[in-house]
Amino acid sequence: MAILEVCGLKKNFGSLKVLKGIDFQTEKGKVTSILGPSGSGKSTFIRCLNRLEKITEGTIRIDGETLADTVDGKVVYAPEKEARRICGKTGMVFQNFNLFPHMTVLENVTAAPISVQKRPAAEVEETAMELLKMVGLSEKAKQYPSSLSGGQQQRVAIARALALKPEILFFDEPTSALDPELTGEVLRVIRDLAAERMTMLIVTHEIEFALGVSDQVVFMDGGYIVESGTADALINHPKNERTRAFLNRMHEV
Amino acid sequence: MDFFAKAFTEILEWITYSGGIMPALLKGGLVSLRVFILTLVLSLPLGLVVALMRISKIAPLKWVSSTYIWILRGTPLLLQLYFVYYGLPSMGITFDGITSAVVAFTLNYAAYFAEIYRGGIESIDRGQYEAAKALGFSGGKTMWKIIIPQTLSRIIPPITNETITLVKDTALITAISVSELLRAAKGAVNRDLDTTAFLLAALLYLFFTLILTIIFKFTEKRCSRHIRRES
Ligand SMILES: Nc1ncnc2c1ncn2[C@@H]1O[C@H](COP(=O)(O)OP(=O)(O)OP(=O)(O)O)[C@@H](O)[C@H]1O
Ligand SMILES: [Mg+2]
């Protein structure tokens, strides 16, 4: 069953057409990487999926529930509370981590489960400690984010997103803000999640990583998905001219 | 020898005199303190309401709040005090001196606090709102649990400054005949033709602002535990 279904998604910023009609879907347990040149709309696409951007046209369904639909050319979102519950099935990891600086690592992970999902604090803390252990940061639980390295902060951000038990996790260039020597520790965590069949949608420039971890690779350019397929097919035998050009450029770097 | 004995008697006399006028000064000081505390307790939350209106997306709220801030910051506090004490009665609203002072000061300081809060809130990175939204926090919870706590370490220094100004501004209410600290001191000076009372009043104001500075420094430290010290 499709856990995420996107049909005819368009997004304009004023007169700038950024997404021009995206059709996409993915199933439970699948890992999808999104590649594409800068400005092609990758971030905008995943930001539309959890309402960080309001869409201009199209349909978004998450786990069978309609978050946004277009009726007579007008976008209709689910009512605020419904929409928040549906988006609650998604988690997001940002390029700049966006940890809450006034909270300890543990509080960052427990804040939303406790005050949004209203789960009991004891249970949440136990889960949070397990997650921190999984990302290798249990001994940092009582520290504030400012005392952590970028790679450590990003791993906390992943634990924070997982604490809400999402059905699908979005990553927007999770390693782009990191020093090269710190990307490995973050990619390792994502690989572990893939091994556990976590459904993920990852915008990344790490081609090798994408090739290794993804069931499906999507190539975006100019507001469209111009090609998609298995990692091997897309990266080693791209059909589309633009995909080829992009991959060649990436290999040169 | 004679000189020292004389000096000693003079100091003794001065202490006795000071002790004599102190109760009247302290009584005035308590009035000032009361106005100060009431103003602070009322204007800090009112300022937050004004600030939240100012940054809200609802145009009329924004407009009301900007006008409010513009008027209250753009006219002298003393004039606002006169307006409440002498002006409002002609519209059928009469307050006694202390209440007038608290009303005028609260309205005035709320405008200044609102701008401080707004500055603090606007200095928070947009990524914080996005992370909160992605985690399912509602708008209200985002403000209370994520945004406002982060502004504390930044807004406490300017709030300290305003608060110390408020201590000194309480002296303005002598203009509407409330017997606060300055008026009590002036009374003693006029009666005894001795300026000691002014000196004592100055010491009381200083003592009070010193205590405030210490309290705020402590609070600021507590609110910025998460900020790494560069050292
Ligand atoms: N809030 C916004 N307002 C106006 N234009 C925007 C906004 N966000 C993005 N854009 C524009 O939309 C286009 C796509 O941006 P987007 O960030 O989605 O690209 P991207 O594929 O993620 O690029 P990158 O690889 O550089 O992150 C760009 O031209 C960008 O300038
Ligand atoms: Mg991007």
Coordinates of C-alpha atoms and ligand atoms in Angstrom, one line a residue:
Chain A
M1 CA 0.0 0.0 0.0
A2 CA 1.2 3.5 -0.8
I3 CA 2.2 5.3 2.4
L4 CA 2.7 8.5 0.5
E5 CA 0.8 9.5 -2.7
V6 CA 1.3 12.8 -4.5
C7 CA -0.6 13.7 -7.6
G8 CA -0.2 16.7 -9.8
L9 CA 1.6 18.7 -7.1
K10 CA 2.2 22.3 -8.1
K11 CA 3.8 25.1 -6.1
N12 CA 4.3 28.7 -7.0
F13 CA 6.0 31.4 -5.0
G14 CA 4.1 34.4 -6.3
S15 CA 4.7 34.3 -10.0
L16 CA 7.6 31.9 -9.7
K17 CA 6.6 28.3 -10.6
V18 CA 8.8 26.0 -8.6
L19 CA 6.9 22.7 -8.8
K20 CA 5.1 22.2 -12.1
G21 CA 3.3 18.9 -11.6
I22 CA 4.8 16.2 -9.4
D23 CA 3.4 12.7 -9.4
F24 CA 5.1 10.5 -6.8
Q25 CA 4.4 7.6 -4.6
T26 CA 6.2 5.3 -2.2
E27 CA 5.4 2.2 -0.2
K28 CA 6.0 1.3 3.4
G29 CA 9.6 0.2 4.1
K30 CA 11.0 1.9 1.0
V31 CA 13.9 4.3 0.8
T32 CA 13.7 7.0 -1.9
S33 CA 16.5 9.4 -2.7
I34 CA 15.8 12.6 -4.5
L35 CA 18.6 14.0 -6.6
G36 CA 18.7 17.1 -8.7
P37 CA 20.5 20.4 -9.3
S38 CA 20.2 23.3 -7.0
G39 CA 17.0 25.2 -7.4
S40 CA 15.2 22.3 -9.0
G41 CA 12.6 22.2 -6.2
K42 CA 13.7 19.3 -4.1
S43 CA 13.4 21.1 -0.7
T44 CA 10.1 22.7 -1.8
F45 CA 8.8 19.3 -2.6
I46 CA 9.4 17.7 0.7
R47 CA 8.4 20.9 2.6
C48 CA 5.0 20.6 0.9
L49 CA 4.5 17.2 2.3
N50 CA 4.3 18.4 5.9
R51 CA 2.7 21.7 5.3
L52 CA 5.9 23.8 5.7
E53 CA 4.8 25.1 2.3
K54 CA 1.2 25.4 1.2
I55 CA 0.7 23.8 -2.2
T56 CA -0.8 25.6 -5.1
E57 CA -2.5 22.6 -6.7
G58 CA -2.6 18.8 -6.4
T59 CA -3.3 16.0 -4.0
I60 CA -1.3 14.7 -1.1
R61 CA -2.3 11.5 0.6
I62 CA -0.4 10.1 3.6
D63 CA -1.1 6.6 4.8
G64 CA -4.3 6.6 2.9
E65 CA -5.6 9.9 4.4
T66 CA -6.0 13.0 2.4
L67 CA -3.9 15.9 3.6
A68 CA -4.6 18.2 0.7
D69 CA -6.8 17.8 -2.4
T70 CA -7.8 20.0 -5.3
V71 CA -11.5 20.5 -5.8
D72 CA -12.6 22.7 -8.8
G73 CA -9.1 24.1 -9.1
K74 CA -9.0 25.1 -5.4
V75 CA -6.7 23.5 -2.9
V76 CA -8.5 22.1 0.2
Y77 CA -6.5 21.1 3.2
A78 CA -7.8 18.8 5.9
P79 CA -9.1 20.8 8.9
E80 CA -6.2 22.1 11.1
K81 CA -6.4 19.4 13.8
E82 CA -6.9 16.6 11.2
A83 CA -4.0 18.0 9.2
R84 CA -1.7 18.1 12.2
R85 CA -2.6 14.5 13.0
I86 CA -2.0 13.3 9.5
C87 CA 1.3 15.2 9.3
G88 CA 2.1 13.6 12.7
K89 CA 2.8 10.4 10.7
T90 CA 5.7 12.2 9.1
G91 CA 9.0 13.3 10.6
M92 CA 11.5 15.8 9.2
V93 CA 15.2 16.2 9.5
F94 CA 16.6 19.5 8.4
Q95 CA 19.8 20.5 6.8
N96 CA 20.6 22.9 9.8
F97 CA 19.4 20.4 12.5
N98 CA 17.1 23.1 14.1
L99 CA 17.5 21.6 17.5
F100 CA 15.9 23.6 20.3
P101 CA 18.9 25.3 22.0
H102 CA 17.2 25.9 25.3
M103 CA 16.5 22.3 25.9
T104 CA 18.9 19.5 26.7
V105 CA 19.4 16.7 24.2
L106 CA 17.0 14.5 26.1
E107 CA 14.4 17.3 26.3
N108 CA 14.7 17.9 22.6
V109 CA 13.8 14.3 22.0
T110 CA 11.0 14.1 24.6
A111 CA 9.3 17.5 24.1
A112 CA 7.0 16.7 21.2
P113 CA 5.9 13.1 22.4
I114 CA 5.0 14.5 25.8
S115 CA 3.3 17.8 24.9
V116 CA 2.0 17.0 21.4
Q117 CA 1.2 13.3 21.6
K118 CA 0.4 13.4 25.3
R119 CA 2.3 10.2 26.0
P120 CA 3.3 9.5 29.6
A121 CA 6.7 11.1 30.4
A122 CA 8.3 8.0 31.9
E123 CA 7.5 5.9 28.8
V124 CA 8.7 8.7 26.5
E125 CA 12.0 9.1 28.3
E126 CA 12.7 5.5 28.2
T127 CA 12.0 5.4 24.4
A128 CA 14.1 8.6 24.0
M129 CA 17.1 7.0 25.8
E130 CA 16.8 4.0 23.5
L131 CA 16.8 6.2 20.5
L132 CA 19.8 8.2 21.8
K133 CA 21.6 4.9 22.3
M134 CA 20.8 3.9 18.8
V135 CA 22.3 7.1 17.4
G136 CA 25.3 6.6 19.8
L137 CA 24.6 9.6 22.1
S138 CA 23.2 8.3 25.3
E139 CA 26.0 9.9 27.3
K140 CA 25.1 13.3 25.9
A141 CA 21.5 13.2 27.1
K142 CA 21.9 15.9 29.7
Q143 CA 23.9 18.3 27.6
Y144 CA 22.7 21.3 25.6
P145 CA 23.0 21.2 21.8
S146 CA 25.5 24.0 21.7
S147 CA 28.1 21.7 23.2
L148 CA 27.7 19.1 20.5
S149 CA 29.4 18.8 17.1
G150 CA 27.3 19.2 13.9
G151 CA 27.2 15.5 13.3
Q152 CA 26.1 14.8 16.9
Q153 CA 23.4 17.5 16.6
Q154 CA 22.1 15.9 13.4
R155 CA 21.9 12.5 15.1
V156 CA 19.9 14.1 17.9
A157 CA 17.6 15.6 15.3
I158 CA 17.1 12.1 13.8
A159 CA 16.3 10.7 17.3
R160 CA 13.9 13.6 17.9
A161 CA 12.0 12.9 14.7
L162 CA 11.9 9.2 15.5
A163 CA 10.5 9.7 19.0
L164 CA 7.1 10.5 17.5
K165 CA 7.1 7.1 15.8
P166 CA 6.5 8.5 12.3
E167 CA 5.4 6.2 9.4
I168 CA 7.7 8.1 7.1
L169 CA 10.8 10.2 7.6
F170 CA 11.9 13.1 5.4
F171 CA 15.5 14.3 5.1
D172 CA 16.5 17.5 3.5
E173 CA 20.2 17.3 2.8
P174 CA 21.0 15.9 6.2
T175 CA 24.7 16.1 5.7
S176 CA 25.1 19.3 3.6
A177 CA 25.8 21.5 6.6
L178 CA 28.4 19.2 8.1
D179 CA 32.2 19.1 7.7
P180 CA 33.1 16.2 5.4
E181 CA 34.6 14.1 8.3
L182 CA 31.3 14.2 10.1
T183 CA 28.9 13.1 7.3
G184 CA 29.8 9.4 7.8
E185 CA 28.3 9.2 11.3
V186 CA 25.0 10.6 10.1
L187 CA 24.9 8.5 7.0
R188 CA 25.5 5.4 9.1
V189 CA 22.5 6.2 11.2
I190 CA 20.3 6.6 8.1
R191 CA 21.7 3.3 6.8
D192 CA 20.8 1.6 10.1
L193 CA 17.2 2.9 9.7
A194 CA 17.0 1.6 6.1
A195 CA 18.1 -1.8 7.4
E196 CA 15.2 -1.6 9.8
R197 CA 12.8 -0.9 6.9
M198 CA 12.1 2.7 8.0
T199 CA 10.2 4.5 5.1
M200 CA 12.4 7.4 4.1
L201 CA 12.5 10.2 1.6
I202 CA 16.0 11.7 1.3
V203 CA 17.1 14.7 -0.5
T204 CA 20.9 14.3 -0.9
H205 CA 23.9 15.1 -3.0
E206 CA 25.7 12.0 -1.7
I207 CA 25.4 9.9 -4.8
E208 CA 27.3 6.9 -3.5
F209 CA 25.2 6.9 -0.4
A210 CA 22.0 7.2 -2.3
L211 CA 23.0 4.3 -4.6
G212 CA 23.7 2.1 -1.6
V213 CA 20.7 2.8 0.5
S214 CA 17.8 3.5 -1.8
D215 CA 15.2 1.3 -3.3
Q216 CA 14.1 4.1 -5.6
V217 CA 15.9 7.2 -6.9
V218 CA 14.1 10.2 -8.2
F219 CA 15.8 12.8 -10.3
M220 CA 14.2 16.3 -10.3
D221 CA 14.9 19.2 -12.6
G222 CA 13.1 22.4 -13.3
G223 CA 10.1 21.6 -11.1
Y224 CA 9.5 18.1 -12.5
I225 CA 10.5 14.6 -11.7
V226 CA 12.3 13.9 -15.0
E227 CA 13.3 10.3 -14.2
S228 CA 12.8 7.7 -11.5
G229 CA 13.7 4.1 -11.0
T230 CA 15.9 1.8 -9.1
A231 CA 19.2 3.2 -7.8
D232 CA 21.1 1.1 -10.2
A233 CA 19.0 1.9 -13.2
L234 CA 19.0 5.6 -12.6
I235 CA 22.5 6.1 -11.6
N236 CA 24.3 3.7 -13.9
H237 CA 22.0 3.7 -16.9
P238 CA 20.2 7.1 -16.9
K239 CA 17.8 7.5 -19.8
N240 CA 17.2 11.2 -19.5
E241 CA 19.7 13.6 -21.0
R242 CA 19.5 16.0 -18.0
T243 CA 20.0 13.2 -15.5
R244 CA 23.1 12.1 -17.4
A245 CA 24.5 15.7 -17.4
F246 CA 23.8 16.1 -13.7
L247 CA 25.5 12.8 -12.8
N248 CA 28.5 13.6 -14.9
R249 CA 28.9 16.9 -13.2
M250 CA 28.5 15.2 -9.7
H251 CA 31.2 12.7 -10.6
E252 CA 33.6 15.4 -11.6
V253 CA 33.4 17.0 -8.2
Chain B
M1 CA 41.0 67.1 70.7
D2 CA 38.3 69.7 70.8
F3 CA 37.9 69.4 67.0
F4 CA 37.3 65.6 67.2
A5 CA 34.8 66.0 70.0
K6 CA 33.0 68.6 68.0
A7 CA 33.0 66.4 64.8
F8 CA 31.8 63.5 66.8
T9 CA 28.8 65.4 68.3
E10 CA 27.9 66.7 64.8
I11 CA 27.9 63.2 63.4
L12 CA 25.9 62.0 66.3
E13 CA 23.4 64.8 65.7
W14 CA 23.2 64.0 62.0
I15 CA 22.5 60.3 62.8
T16 CA 19.8 61.3 65.3
Y17 CA 18.3 63.6 62.8
S18 CA 18.4 61.1 60.0
G19 CA 16.9 58.5 62.3
G20 CA 14.1 61.0 63.0
I21 CA 13.1 61.6 59.4
M22 CA 13.7 58.0 58.3
P23 CA 10.2 56.7 59.2
A24 CA 8.6 59.4 57.0
L25 CA 11.0 58.6 54.1
L26 CA 10.4 54.9 54.4
K27 CA 6.7 55.5 54.5
G28 CA 7.0 57.4 51.2
G29 CA 9.4 54.7 49.9
L30 CA 6.8 52.1 50.5
V31 CA 4.3 54.0 48.4
S32 CA 6.9 54.2 45.6
L33 CA 7.6 50.5 46.0
R34 CA 3.9 49.6 45.8
V35 CA 3.5 51.6 42.6
F36 CA 6.6 50.0 41.2
I37 CA 5.6 46.4 42.0
L38 CA 2.0 46.9 40.7
T39 CA 3.2 48.5 37.5
L40 CA 5.7 45.7 36.9
V41 CA 3.3 42.9 37.6
L42 CA 0.7 44.4 35.3
S43 CA 2.8 45.8 32.5
L44 CA 5.0 42.7 31.9
P45 CA 2.1 40.5 30.8
L46 CA 0.2 43.4 29.1
G47 CA 3.3 44.1 27.1
L48 CA 3.4 40.4 25.9
V49 CA -0.2 40.7 24.8
V50 CA 0.6 43.9 22.9
A51 CA 3.7 42.3 21.3
L52 CA 1.8 39.2 20.2
M53 CA -0.9 41.4 18.7
R54 CA 1.9 43.4 16.9
I55 CA 3.4 40.3 15.3
S56 CA 0.1 38.5 14.6
K57 CA -1.1 38.0 11.0
I58 CA -4.5 39.6 11.8
A59 CA -4.3 43.2 10.4
P60 CA -6.7 45.0 12.8
L61 CA -4.8 43.6 15.8
K62 CA -1.5 44.7 14.3
W63 CA -2.9 48.1 13.6
V64 CA -4.3 48.6 17.1
S65 CA -1.1 47.5 18.7
S66 CA 1.2 49.6 16.5
T67 CA -0.9 52.7 17.2
Y68 CA -0.9 52.0 20.9
I69 CA 2.9 51.6 21.0
W70 CA 3.3 54.8 18.9
I71 CA 1.2 56.9 21.2
L72 CA 2.5 55.6 24.4
R73 CA 6.1 55.9 23.4
G74 CA 5.6 59.1 21.5
T75 CA 4.3 61.3 24.4
P76 CA 5.8 62.2 27.8
L77 CA 5.0 59.8 30.6
L78 CA 4.3 62.9 32.8
L79 CA 1.6 64.0 30.3
Q80 CA 0.1 60.5 30.3
L81 CA 0.0 60.6 34.1
Y82 CA -1.8 64.1 34.0
F83 CA -4.2 62.7 31.5
V84 CA -5.2 59.8 33.7
Y85 CA -5.3 61.8 36.9
Y86 CA -6.8 65.1 35.6
G87 CA -8.2 64.2 32.2
L88 CA -10.2 61.0 32.8
P89 CA -12.4 62.4 35.5
S90 CA -14.0 64.7 32.9
M91 CA -15.0 61.5 31.1
G92 CA -16.5 60.1 34.3
I93 CA -13.5 57.9 35.3
T94 CA -11.9 59.0 38.6
F95 CA -9.0 57.2 40.2
D96 CA -7.1 58.1 43.3
G97 CA -3.5 59.2 43.0
I98 CA -1.8 55.8 43.4
T99 CA -4.3 54.1 41.1
S100 CA -3.8 56.8 38.4
A101 CA 0.0 56.3 38.7
V102 CA -0.3 52.5 38.3
V103 CA -2.7 52.9 35.4
A104 CA -0.5 55.4 33.5
F105 CA 2.8 53.6 34.2
T106 CA 1.4 50.2 33.3
L107 CA 0.1 51.5 29.9
N108 CA 3.3 53.3 29.2
Y109 CA 5.7 50.5 30.3
A110 CA 3.6 47.8 28.5
A111 CA 4.4 49.7 25.2
Y112 CA 8.2 49.6 25.9
F113 CA 8.1 46.0 27.1
A114 CA 6.1 45.0 24.0
E115 CA 8.9 46.3 21.7
I116 CA 11.5 44.4 23.8
Y117 CA 9.5 41.2 23.5
R118 CA 8.9 41.7 19.8
G119 CA 12.6 42.2 19.2
G120 CA 13.3 39.0 21.1
I121 CA 10.7 37.0 19.3
E122 CA 11.7 38.3 15.9
S123 CA 15.4 37.4 16.6
I124 CA 14.5 33.7 16.7
D125 CA 15.5 31.7 13.6
R126 CA 12.7 30.6 11.3
G127 CA 14.1 27.1 11.5
Q128 CA 12.8 26.9 15.1
Y129 CA 9.2 27.5 14.0
E130 CA 9.6 25.0 11.2
A131 CA 11.1 22.3 13.5
A132 CA 8.2 22.9 15.9
K133 CA 5.6 22.6 13.1
A134 CA 7.2 19.5 11.7
L135 CA 7.0 18.0 15.2
G136 CA 3.3 18.8 15.4
F137 CA 3.4 21.7 17.9
S138 CA 0.4 24.0 17.6
G139 CA 1.0 27.8 17.1
G140 CA 0.4 28.5 20.8
K141 CA 2.6 25.7 22.1
T142 CA 5.3 26.8 19.7
M143 CA 5.3 30.3 21.2
W144 CA 5.2 29.1 24.9
K145 CA 7.5 26.1 24.8
I146 CA 9.9 26.9 22.0
I147 CA 10.1 30.6 21.1
I148 CA 9.5 32.6 24.2
P149 CA 11.9 30.5 26.4
Q150 CA 14.6 31.2 23.9
T151 CA 14.0 34.9 24.0
L152 CA 14.5 35.2 27.8
S153 CA 18.3 35.4 27.8
R154 CA 18.1 38.1 25.2
I155 CA 15.3 40.2 26.6
I156 CA 16.3 40.2 30.3
P157 CA 19.1 42.9 29.9
P158 CA 16.8 45.5 28.2
I159 CA 14.0 44.6 30.6
T160 CA 16.5 45.3 33.5
N161 CA 17.2 48.7 32.0
E162 CA 13.5 49.6 31.7
T163 CA 12.8 48.4 35.2
I164 CA 15.5 50.5 36.7
T165 CA 14.1 53.5 34.8
L166 CA 10.7 52.6 36.3
V167 CA 12.2 52.9 39.8
K168 CA 13.3 56.4 39.0
D169 CA 10.1 57.3 37.2
T170 CA 8.0 56.6 40.3
A171 CA 9.3 60.0 41.4
L172 CA 7.1 61.6 38.8
I173 CA 4.0 60.8 40.8
T174 CA 4.9 63.6 43.2
A175 CA 3.5 65.8 40.5
I176 CA 0.0 64.5 41.2
S177 CA 0.4 65.0 45.0
V178 CA 1.0 61.4 46.0
S179 CA 3.3 61.2 49.0
E180 CA 5.9 58.9 47.7
L181 CA 9.6 58.9 48.5
L182 CA 10.7 62.1 46.8
R183 CA 7.7 64.1 48.1
A184 CA 8.4 62.9 51.6
A185 CA 12.1 64.0 51.3
K186 CA 11.1 67.4 49.9
G187 CA 8.7 67.8 52.8
A188 CA 11.4 67.2 55.3
V189 CA 13.8 69.5 53.5
N190 CA 11.3 72.3 53.4
R191 CA 10.4 71.9 57.0
D192 CA 13.9 71.6 58.5
L193 CA 15.8 73.6 55.9
D194 CA 18.2 70.7 55.7
T195 CA 19.0 68.7 52.5
T196 CA 19.9 65.5 54.4
A197 CA 16.6 64.0 53.4
F198 CA 17.5 64.3 49.7
L199 CA 20.7 62.4 50.3
L200 CA 18.9 59.7 52.2
A201 CA 16.3 59.4 49.4
A202 CA 19.1 59.0 46.9
L203 CA 20.6 56.2 49.0
L204 CA 17.2 54.5 49.2
Y205 CA 16.8 54.7 45.4
L206 CA 20.3 53.4 44.9
F207 CA 19.8 50.6 47.3
F208 CA 16.6 49.5 45.5
T209 CA 18.1 49.6 42.0
L210 CA 21.1 47.6 43.3
I211 CA 18.8 44.9 44.6
L212 CA 17.0 44.8 41.3
T213 CA 20.3 44.6 39.3
I214 CA 21.3 41.6 41.5
I215 CA 18.0 39.8 41.0
F216 CA 18.1 40.3 37.2
K217 CA 21.7 39.2 36.9
F218 CA 20.8 36.0 38.7
T219 CA 17.8 35.4 36.5
E220 CA 19.7 36.1 33.4
K221 CA 22.3 33.5 34.4
R222 CA 19.7 30.9 35.0
C223 CA 18.0 31.6 31.6
S224 CA 21.2 31.4 29.6
R225 CA 22.5 28.1 30.9
H226 CA 22.2 26.6 27.5
I227 CA 24.5 29.2 25.9
R228 CA 28.0 28.0 25.7
R229 CA 30.5 30.3 27.3
E230 CA 33.4 31.2 24.9
S231 CA 36.4 31.0 27.1
Ligands
LIG1 N1 10.0 30.8 0.3 C1 10.4 31.0 -0.9 N2 10.0 32.2 -1.6 C2 10.3 32.4 -2.9 N3 11.0 31.5 -3.6 C3 11.4 30.4 -3.0 C4 11.1 30.1 -1.7 N4 11.6 28.9 -1.4 C5 12.3 28.4 -2.5 N5 12.1 29.3 -3.5 C6 12.6 29.2 -4.9 O1 12.2 27.9 -5.4 C7 13.2 27.3 -6.2 C8 13.5 25.9 -5.7 O2 14.0 26.0 -4.4 P1 14.4 24.7 -3.5 O3 14.9 25.2 -2.3 O4 13.2 23.8 -3.5 O5 15.5 24.0 -4.4 P2 16.4 22.8 -4.1 O6 16.2 21.8 -5.2 O7 16.1 22.3 -2.7 O8 17.8 23.4 -4.2 P3 19.2 23.2 -3.3 O9 19.8 21.9 -3.8 O10 20.0 24.4 -3.5 O11 18.7 23.0 -1.9 C9 14.4 28.2 -6.1 O12 14.4 29.0 -7.3 C10 14.2 29.1 -4.9 O13 14.7 30.4 -5.1
MG2 MG 17.2 22.3 -0.9

